[in-house]
Tab-separated table of C-alpha atoms and ligand atoms in Angstrom:
chain	number	residue	atom	x	y	z
A	605	MET	CA	7.610	-42.877	6.098
A	606	ASN	CA	7.989	-43.274	2.346
A	607	ILE	CA	10.717	-41.295	0.659
A	608	VAL	CA	9.399	-37.953	-0.503
A	609	TYR	CA	11.089	-35.742	-3.056
A	610	ASN	CA	9.923	-32.206	-2.507
A	611	PHE	CA	10.042	-30.007	-5.610
A	612	SER	CA	8.530	-26.968	-3.909
A	613	ALA	CA	9.838	-23.569	-5.032
A	614	GLY	CA	9.994	-22.168	-1.522
A	615	PRO	CA	9.908	-22.717	1.331
A	616	ALA	CA	11.756	-25.650	-0.079
A	617	MET	CA	13.347	-28.946	0.772
A	618	MET	CA	16.175	-29.003	3.348
A	619	PRO	CA	19.148	-31.371	3.235
A	620	GLN	CA	18.371	-34.615	5.098
A	621	ASP	CA	21.583	-34.447	7.131
A	622	VAL	CA	20.694	-30.978	8.352
A	623	MET	CA	17.222	-32.094	9.427
A	624	LEU	CA	18.691	-35.021	11.348
A	625	LYS	CA	21.237	-32.816	13.072
A	626	ALA	CA	18.555	-30.262	14.003
A	627	ARG	CA	16.360	-33.056	15.357
A	628	GLU	CA	19.194	-34.496	17.377
A	629	GLU	CA	19.861	-31.213	19.143
A	630	PHE	CA	16.347	-29.807	19.040
A	631	GLN	CA	15.683	-29.864	22.787
A	632	ASN	CA	19.214	-30.046	24.022
A	633	TRP	CA	21.486	-27.850	22.024
A	634	ASN	CA	25.185	-28.349	22.718
A	635	GLN	CA	24.363	-30.219	25.945
A	636	SER	CA	22.887	-27.012	27.387
A	637	GLY	CA	19.527	-28.537	28.282
A	638	SER	CA	17.810	-25.855	26.177
A	639	SER	CA	16.831	-25.545	22.556
A	640	ILE	CA	18.783	-23.012	20.505
A	641	MET	CA	15.459	-21.259	19.950
A	642	GLU	CA	15.011	-20.768	23.692
A	643	ILE	CA	18.196	-18.870	24.387
A	644	SER	CA	18.886	-15.161	24.133
A	645	HIS	CA	20.229	-13.783	20.889
A	646	ARG	CA	22.600	-11.802	23.111
A	647	SER	CA	23.991	-14.893	24.822
A	648	GLU	CA	27.581	-15.856	24.170
A	649	GLU	CA	26.373	-19.178	22.811
A	650	PHE	CA	24.075	-17.723	20.183
A	651	ILE	CA	26.551	-15.034	19.161
A	652	GLN	CA	29.010	-17.856	18.499
A	653	VAL	CA	26.459	-19.690	16.318
A	654	ALA	CA	25.725	-16.470	14.427
A	655	ALA	CA	29.391	-15.666	13.886
A	656	GLU	CA	30.135	-19.163	12.668
A	657	ALA	CA	27.280	-18.992	10.183
A	658	GLU	CA	28.691	-15.762	8.790
A	659	GLN	CA	32.205	-17.163	8.556
A	660	ASP	CA	31.027	-20.326	6.801
A	661	LEU	CA	29.042	-18.254	4.325
A	662	ARG	CA	32.119	-16.091	3.732
A	663	ASP	CA	34.220	-19.191	3.120
A	664	LEU	CA	31.689	-20.696	0.709
A	665	LEU	CA	31.288	-17.584	-1.425
A	666	ASN	CA	34.827	-16.346	-0.892
A	667	ILE	CA	33.448	-12.995	0.261
A	668	PRO	CA	36.173	-10.319	0.278
A	669	ASP	CA	36.935	-8.442	3.504
A	670	ASP	CA	35.555	-5.156	2.215
A	671	PHE	CA	32.079	-6.709	2.083
A	672	LYS	CA	29.744	-6.892	5.063
A	673	VAL	CA	27.242	-9.670	5.623
A	674	LEU	CA	23.917	-8.658	7.179
A	675	PHE	CA	21.234	-11.023	8.418
A	676	CYS	CA	17.875	-9.266	8.137
A	677	GLN	CA	14.156	-9.852	8.139
A	678	GLY	CA	11.395	-8.876	5.753
A	679	GLY	CA	12.373	-11.269	2.981
A	680	ALA	CA	13.495	-10.351	-0.493
A	681	ARG	CA	10.429	-8.159	-0.838
A	682	GLY	CA	11.615	-6.183	2.159
A	683	GLN	CA	14.788	-5.526	0.186
A	684	PHE	CA	12.759	-4.313	-2.814
A	685	SER	CA	12.022	-1.312	-0.554
A	686	ALA	CA	15.196	-1.264	1.540
A	687	ILE	CA	17.468	-0.972	-1.497
A	688	PRO	CA	16.094	2.318	-2.829
A	689	MET	CA	15.535	3.669	0.694
A	690	ASN	CA	19.163	3.039	1.614
A	691	LEU	CA	21.036	3.612	-1.596
A	692	LEU	CA	19.428	6.460	-3.499
A	693	ASN	CA	20.944	9.290	-1.449
A	694	GLY	CA	18.743	11.797	-3.197
A	695	ALA	CA	19.183	10.328	-6.680
A	696	ARG	CA	16.065	9.596	-8.747
A	697	LYS	CA	17.253	7.554	-11.697
A	698	THR	CA	17.770	3.810	-11.398
A	699	ASP	CA	17.869	0.911	-13.851
A	700	TYR	CA	15.669	-2.117	-13.265
A	701	ILE	CA	16.217	-5.046	-15.578
A	702	ASN	CA	12.969	-6.887	-16.266
A	703	SER	CA	13.668	-10.564	-16.937
A	704	GLY	CA	10.510	-12.021	-15.425
A	705	TYR	CA	8.158	-11.961	-12.478
A	706	TRP	CA	10.410	-11.116	-9.544
A	707	SER	CA	12.558	-8.502	-11.216
A	708	TYR	CA	9.350	-6.837	-12.374
A	709	CYS	CA	8.026	-6.815	-8.788
A	710	ALA	CA	11.242	-5.133	-7.639
A	711	TYR	CA	10.764	-2.485	-10.328
A	712	ILE	CA	7.146	-1.804	-9.290
A	713	GLU	CA	8.158	-1.396	-5.636
A	714	ALA	CA	11.046	0.922	-6.522
A	715	LYS	CA	8.567	3.329	-8.144
A	716	LYS	CA	7.543	4.411	-4.655
A	717	TYR	CA	10.983	5.847	-4.056
A	718	CYS	CA	12.493	6.843	-7.377
A	719	THR	CA	12.053	6.937	-11.138
A	720	PRO	CA	13.256	3.536	-12.258
A	721	SER	CA	13.768	2.738	-15.926
A	722	GLU	CA	12.295	-0.609	-16.812
A	723	ILE	CA	14.689	-2.404	-19.129
A	724	CYS	CA	12.994	-5.438	-20.661
A	725	ILE	CA	15.407	-8.156	-21.689
A	726	LYS	CA	13.007	-11.069	-22.074
A	727	LYS	CA	12.555	-11.794	-25.763
A	728	GLN	CA	11.073	-14.417	-27.992
A	729	CYS	CA	12.336	-15.586	-31.358
A	730	ASP	CA	10.982	-18.595	-33.301
A	731	GLU	CA	9.124	-19.878	-30.229
A	732	LYS	CA	12.317	-19.692	-28.157
A	733	ILE	CA	12.423	-17.483	-25.088
A	734	PHE	CA	15.747	-15.872	-24.319
A	735	LEU	CA	17.278	-13.021	-22.337
A	736	LEU	CA	19.387	-10.334	-23.938
A	737	PRO	CA	23.062	-10.657	-23.000
A	738	MET	CA	24.455	-7.933	-20.730
A	739	SER	CA	26.278	-6.247	-23.604
A	740	GLN	CA	22.854	-5.389	-25.049
A	741	TRP	CA	21.267	-4.037	-21.878
A	742	ASN	CA	20.142	-0.498	-22.454
A	743	ILE	CA	21.686	0.988	-19.309
A	744	ASN	CA	21.290	4.690	-18.511
A	745	GLN	CA	24.467	6.698	-18.104
A	746	ASN	CA	23.503	8.427	-14.891
A	747	SER	CA	21.487	5.848	-12.975
A	748	ALA	CA	22.248	5.339	-9.283
A	749	TYR	CA	22.349	1.573	-9.670
A	750	ILE	CA	21.382	-1.417	-11.811
A	751	HIS	CA	19.078	-3.993	-10.269
A	752	TYR	CA	18.610	-7.423	-11.782
A	753	CYS	CA	17.613	-10.966	-10.881
A	754	PRO	CA	19.998	-13.777	-11.922
A	755	ASN	CA	17.384	-16.476	-11.440
A	756	GLU	CA	13.701	-15.944	-12.127
A	757	THR	CA	12.133	-18.532	-9.858
A	758	ILE	CA	8.725	-18.503	-11.566
A	759	ASP	CA	9.774	-18.157	-15.204
A	760	GLY	CA	12.637	-20.658	-14.967
A	761	LEU	CA	14.996	-18.133	-16.577
A	762	SER	CA	18.589	-17.532	-15.547
A	763	ILE	CA	21.411	-15.132	-16.240
A	764	TYR	CA	24.801	-16.795	-15.795
A	765	GLU	CA	26.934	-13.912	-17.040
A	766	GLU	CA	28.850	-12.000	-14.395
A	767	PRO	CA	28.050	-8.288	-14.435
A	768	VAL	CA	30.874	-6.083	-15.592
A	769	PHE	CA	29.661	-2.548	-16.106
A	770	GLU	CA	32.233	0.207	-15.712
A	771	LYS	CA	31.588	2.365	-12.671
A	772	LYS	CA	28.106	1.032	-12.106
A	773	VAL	CA	26.577	-0.067	-8.838
A	774	ILE	CA	25.258	-3.597	-9.302
A	775	ILE	CA	22.496	-5.067	-7.161
A	776	ALA	CA	21.340	-8.633	-7.635
A	777	ASP	CA	18.425	-10.594	-6.214
A	778	PHE	CA	19.962	-14.035	-5.659
A	779	SER	CA	16.979	-15.374	-3.683
A	780	SER	CA	16.611	-18.592	-5.632
A	781	CYS	CA	20.189	-19.233	-6.751
A	782	ILE	CA	22.477	-18.112	-3.946
A	783	LEU	CA	25.092	-20.798	-3.223
A	784	SER	CA	24.059	-22.793	-6.304
A	785	ARG	CA	27.225	-21.996	-8.252
A	786	VAL	CA	30.518	-20.189	-8.017
A	787	ILE	CA	30.267	-16.419	-8.413
A	788	ASN	CA	32.751	-13.604	-8.034
A	789	VAL	CA	31.323	-11.412	-5.276
A	790	ASN	CA	33.664	-8.614	-6.338
A	791	ASN	CA	31.515	-8.078	-9.434
A	792	TYR	CA	28.591	-6.963	-7.278
A	793	ASP	CA	27.913	-4.171	-4.815
A	794	LEU	CA	24.938	-5.765	-3.129
A	795	ILE	CA	23.696	-9.339	-3.251
A	796	TYR	CA	20.568	-10.305	-1.373
A	797	ALA	CA	18.556	-13.459	-0.887
A	798	GLY	CA	15.670	-14.714	1.176
A	799	ALA	CA	16.803	-17.963	2.772
A	800	GLN	CA	13.728	-20.050	2.053
A	801	LYS	CA	14.688	-21.188	-1.449
A	802	ASN	CA	18.221	-22.439	-1.635
A	803	ILE	CA	19.256	-22.239	2.001
A	804	GLY	CA	16.262	-23.553	3.840
A	805	PRO	CA	14.272	-21.864	6.556
A	806	ALA	CA	12.031	-18.889	5.883
A	807	GLY	CA	12.459	-15.836	8.082
A	808	ILE	CA	15.957	-14.695	7.357
A	809	THR	CA	17.314	-12.597	4.515
A	810	ILE	CA	20.978	-12.437	3.677
A	811	ILE	CA	22.644	-9.297	2.399
A	812	ILE	CA	26.198	-9.177	1.143
A	813	ILE	CA	27.142	-5.568	0.653
A	814	LYS	CA	30.279	-3.632	-0.169
A	815	GLU	CA	31.103	-1.739	3.003
A	816	LYS	CA	31.556	1.580	1.260
A	817	MET	CA	27.912	1.443	0.116
A	818	ILE	CA	26.810	1.885	3.722
A	819	ARG	CA	27.571	5.538	4.132
A	820	CYS	CA	25.002	7.000	6.448
A	821	PHE	CA	21.730	6.346	8.180
A	822	SER	CA	18.814	6.448	5.766
A	823	LYS	CA	16.454	9.328	6.500
A	824	ILE	CA	13.406	7.428	5.291
A	825	SER	CA	14.043	3.781	6.036
A	826	PRO	CA	12.521	2.090	9.071
A	827	SER	CA	15.448	1.346	11.376
A	828	ILE	CA	15.038	-2.403	11.011
A	829	LEU	CA	15.672	-2.070	7.254
A	830	ASP	CA	18.410	0.532	7.575
A	831	TYR	CA	21.753	-0.964	6.561
A	832	LYS	CA	23.833	1.238	8.837
A	833	THR	CA	21.648	0.434	11.850
A	834	ILE	CA	21.759	-3.284	11.065
A	835	LEU	CA	25.520	-3.125	10.608
A	836	ILE	CA	26.379	-1.310	13.828
A	837	HIS	CA	24.139	-3.680	15.777
A	838	GLN	CA	25.707	-6.736	14.142
A	839	SER	CA	22.345	-7.749	12.663
A	840	MET	CA	20.777	-7.729	16.118
A	841	PHE	CA	19.111	-4.313	16.301
A	842	ASN	CA	15.896	-6.169	16.955
A	843	THR	CA	15.528	-9.832	17.849
A	844	PRO	CA	16.666	-11.822	14.824
A	845	PRO	CA	14.976	-15.079	13.751
A	846	THR	CA	17.445	-17.112	15.778
A	847	PHE	CA	16.241	-20.563	14.766
A	848	SER	CA	16.415	-19.722	11.045
A	849	TRP	CA	19.864	-18.276	11.536
A	850	TYR	CA	21.008	-21.436	13.278
A	851	LEU	CA	19.469	-23.678	10.588
A	852	SER	CA	21.085	-21.609	7.844
A	853	GLY	CA	24.379	-22.121	9.652
A	854	LEU	CA	23.863	-25.886	9.595
A	855	VAL	CA	23.172	-25.708	5.850
A	856	PHE	CA	26.412	-23.759	5.294
A	857	LYS	CA	28.357	-26.425	7.181
A	858	TRP	CA	26.659	-29.110	5.109
A	859	LEU	CA	27.600	-27.304	1.884
A	860	LYS	CA	31.216	-27.145	3.001
A	861	LYS	CA	31.113	-30.857	3.648
A	862	GLN	CA	29.846	-31.410	0.097
A	863	GLY	CA	33.054	-29.858	-1.139
A	864	GLY	CA	31.872	-26.268	-1.452
A	865	LEU	CA	30.332	-24.466	-4.381
A	866	LYS	CA	32.567	-25.944	-7.095
A	867	ASN	CA	31.200	-29.384	-6.355
A	868	ILE	CA	27.677	-28.154	-5.744
A	869	GLU	CA	27.688	-26.360	-9.090
A	870	LYS	CA	28.826	-29.505	-10.879
A	871	LEU	CA	26.072	-31.514	-9.268
A	872	ASN	CA	23.442	-28.851	-9.986
A	873	LYS	CA	24.503	-28.774	-13.612
A	874	LYS	CA	24.292	-32.546	-13.830
A	875	LYS	CA	20.861	-32.617	-12.208
A	876	SER	CA	19.361	-29.929	-14.417
A	877	ASP	CA	21.009	-31.280	-17.601
A	878	LEU	CA	19.434	-34.673	-16.983
A	879	LEU	CA	16.003	-33.169	-16.518
A	880	TYR	CA	16.185	-30.855	-19.546
A	881	LYS	CA	17.453	-33.757	-21.634
A	882	LYS	CA	14.397	-35.741	-20.633
A	883	ILE	CA	12.132	-32.824	-21.550
A	884	ASP	CA	13.824	-32.295	-24.931
A	885	GLU	CA	13.810	-35.987	-25.821
A	886	SER	CA	10.188	-36.039	-26.938
A	887	ASP	CA	7.516	-33.535	-27.832
A	888	PHE	CA	5.332	-34.736	-24.955
A	889	TYR	CA	7.208	-32.430	-22.542
A	890	ILE	CA	7.937	-28.853	-23.522
A	891	ASN	CA	10.367	-26.186	-22.368
A	892	ASN	CA	11.063	-23.475	-24.917
A	893	ILE	CA	13.758	-21.536	-23.095
A	894	ASN	CA	17.051	-20.952	-24.867
A	895	ASP	CA	19.779	-23.282	-23.498
A	896	ILE	CA	21.926	-20.515	-22.039
A	897	ASN	CA	19.037	-19.030	-20.064
A	898	ARG	CA	17.650	-22.247	-18.632
A	899	SER	CA	17.553	-22.227	-14.859
A	900	MET	CA	19.509	-24.901	-12.981
A	901	MET	CA	17.230	-24.322	-9.992
A	902	ASN	CA	13.693	-24.069	-11.334
A	903	VAL	CA	12.883	-26.284	-14.285
A	904	VAL	CA	9.594	-25.184	-15.813
A	905	PHE	CA	7.909	-27.500	-18.294
A	906	TYR	CA	4.571	-28.126	-19.933
A	907	LEU	CA	2.725	-31.236	-20.993
A	908	LYS	CA	1.696	-31.410	-24.628
A	909	TYR	CA	-1.870	-32.022	-23.481
A	910	PRO	CA	-2.668	-29.622	-20.624
A	911	GLN	CA	-5.807	-31.587	-19.818
A	912	LEU	CA	-3.436	-34.234	-18.394
A	913	ASN	CA	-1.930	-31.786	-15.883
A	914	HIS	CA	-3.998	-32.838	-12.908
A	915	ILE	CA	-3.447	-36.558	-13.588
A	916	PHE	CA	0.292	-35.959	-13.860
A	917	LEU	CA	0.319	-34.155	-10.525
A	918	GLU	CA	-1.903	-36.709	-8.820
A	919	GLU	CA	0.142	-39.703	-9.926
A	920	ALA	CA	3.446	-37.986	-9.166
A	921	ASP	CA	2.230	-37.099	-5.698
A	922	LYS	CA	1.281	-40.718	-4.998
A	923	LEU	CA	4.865	-41.727	-5.770
A	924	GLY	CA	6.265	-39.134	-3.375
A	925	LEU	CA	7.134	-36.604	-6.090
A	926	LYS	CA	5.569	-33.570	-4.450
A	927	TYR	CA	4.682	-29.984	-5.351
A	928	LEU	CA	5.431	-30.121	-9.062
A	929	LYS	CA	2.610	-27.767	-9.958
A	930	GLY	CA	3.804	-24.674	-11.827
A	931	HIS	CA	3.182	-21.211	-10.464
A	932	ARG	CA	-0.372	-20.090	-11.222
A	933	ILE	CA	0.758	-17.235	-13.475
A	934	VAL	CA	2.700	-19.485	-15.863
A	935	GLY	CA	0.896	-22.803	-15.381
A	936	GLY	CA	2.308	-26.175	-16.331
A	937	MET	CA	4.877	-27.842	-14.103
A	938	ARG	CA	7.879	-26.626	-12.178
A	939	ALA	CA	10.511	-28.811	-10.605
A	940	SER	CA	12.515	-26.719	-8.162
A	941	ILE	CA	15.754	-28.593	-7.712
A	942	TYR	CA	17.804	-26.623	-5.255
A	943	ASN	CA	21.020	-27.792	-3.583
A	944	ALA	CA	19.112	-30.049	-1.182
A	945	MET	CA	17.522	-32.128	-3.974
A	946	PRO	CA	19.558	-35.308	-4.378
A	947	LEU	CA	20.356	-36.807	-7.766
A	948	THR	CA	18.095	-39.753	-6.923
A	949	GLY	CA	15.163	-37.313	-6.758
A	950	ILE	CA	15.850	-36.224	-10.335
A	951	LYS	CA	16.233	-39.812	-11.514
A	952	THR	CA	12.975	-40.822	-9.843
A	953	LEU	CA	11.177	-37.900	-11.485
A	954	ILE	CA	12.609	-38.781	-14.902
A	955	LYS	CA	11.514	-42.390	-14.522
A	956	PHE	CA	8.033	-41.239	-13.673
A	957	MET	CA	7.982	-38.890	-16.682
A	958	SER	CA	8.913	-41.768	-18.998
A	959	TYR	CA	6.222	-43.974	-17.518
A	960	PHE	CA	3.651	-41.184	-17.785
A	961	GLU	CA	4.453	-40.464	-21.399
A	962	ASN	CA	4.235	-44.151	-22.323
A	963	ARG	CA	0.925	-44.486	-20.584
A	964	TYR	CA	-0.793	-41.292	-21.763
A	965	GLY	CA	1.308	-39.954	-24.656
B	40	LIG	C1	10.819	-15.859	-3.617
B	40	LIG	C2	11.492	-14.722	-4.267
B	40	LIG	C3	11.278	-13.401	-3.850
B	40	LIG	C4	10.348	-13.052	-2.718
B	40	LIG	O1	10.880	-13.488	-1.536
B	40	LIG	P1	10.234	-13.157	-0.109
B	40	LIG	O2	11.303	-13.583	0.819
B	40	LIG	O3	8.982	-13.949	-0.002
B	40	LIG	O4	9.980	-11.689	-0.054
B	40	LIG	C5	11.979	-12.407	-4.494
B	40	LIG	N1	12.829	-12.671	-5.485
B	40	LIG	C6	13.051	-13.917	-5.927
B	40	LIG	C7	14.021	-14.162	-7.031
B	40	LIG	C8	12.390	-14.994	-5.325
B	40	LIG	O5	12.611	-16.247	-5.757
């Protein structure tokens, strides 16, 4: 098998070491003679795996004791509904920051349950796209919460500022940047993320929530999306996606072995800096996002001559540089370079980009 570098936005590449470990114990987990996916979620063995995954995640993100970690289903989109259903408590006003595709989707879904204010922070000035800094967000005094998305997976836009709004409930969709850098969990009330971008397997959604936010059972939420129900059943009210949970746990252990988020952040910065430098070096490749809002995870770029797009993709694919096609709504190219993408993948891509420019530029 030739080496393949998978730049897919999600489901995305998994760390090689994790894949090897999963393969090794696929049919015979922990010398039990069974696969982890064949055993009961209520068994002592699985409960141990689940608890370890939570503890490793807590260690990585330094999650304070007054936060609960929930493992749910329904993806990030499930949370677009679960958040208002669980947290409104009769309130109507909420603030939804629009910074791109996914935060806009969250806003549209919230309209079913409340009267969200759409606060657009994506701006353009002299061809440069940028996001308004938090100090300029037009927050409503009496909103029940602020929802925003620190990494817009499709637009390639990121917010690196930590939210500090006096007496405001802060909810953040970390689907495509969770565990990519050091954050201070204390600055948030609820962090959520589908696992299939920067953790690995689809099917599980992680929620990190301040315990005091989970006051009562929601009157309108389906039980499987109700935070209190999930909490009192230790994320096993219904059968959880056990294999995804186990794989996520392996990824957490791998991240710890890499030296934790400080090291991962350094490497992610290095990887994305190299790629943006390559893009900025010539006018053959284009990314017009302001430096401070450029995503470390999803690097969106365009070719000067869009008619070359399909040749670029075809030739890249032949060299094992896969799934570089941009999302259909923005076009161009997108290199998703999550934690699992090694530096050699970036270097191989850059080499190919130089060759391609020389040949066709
Ligand atoms: C992928 C993604 C979603 C949607 O995730 P699902 O798990 O498919 O519902 C939401 N928000 C962001 C930021 C994403 O990257």
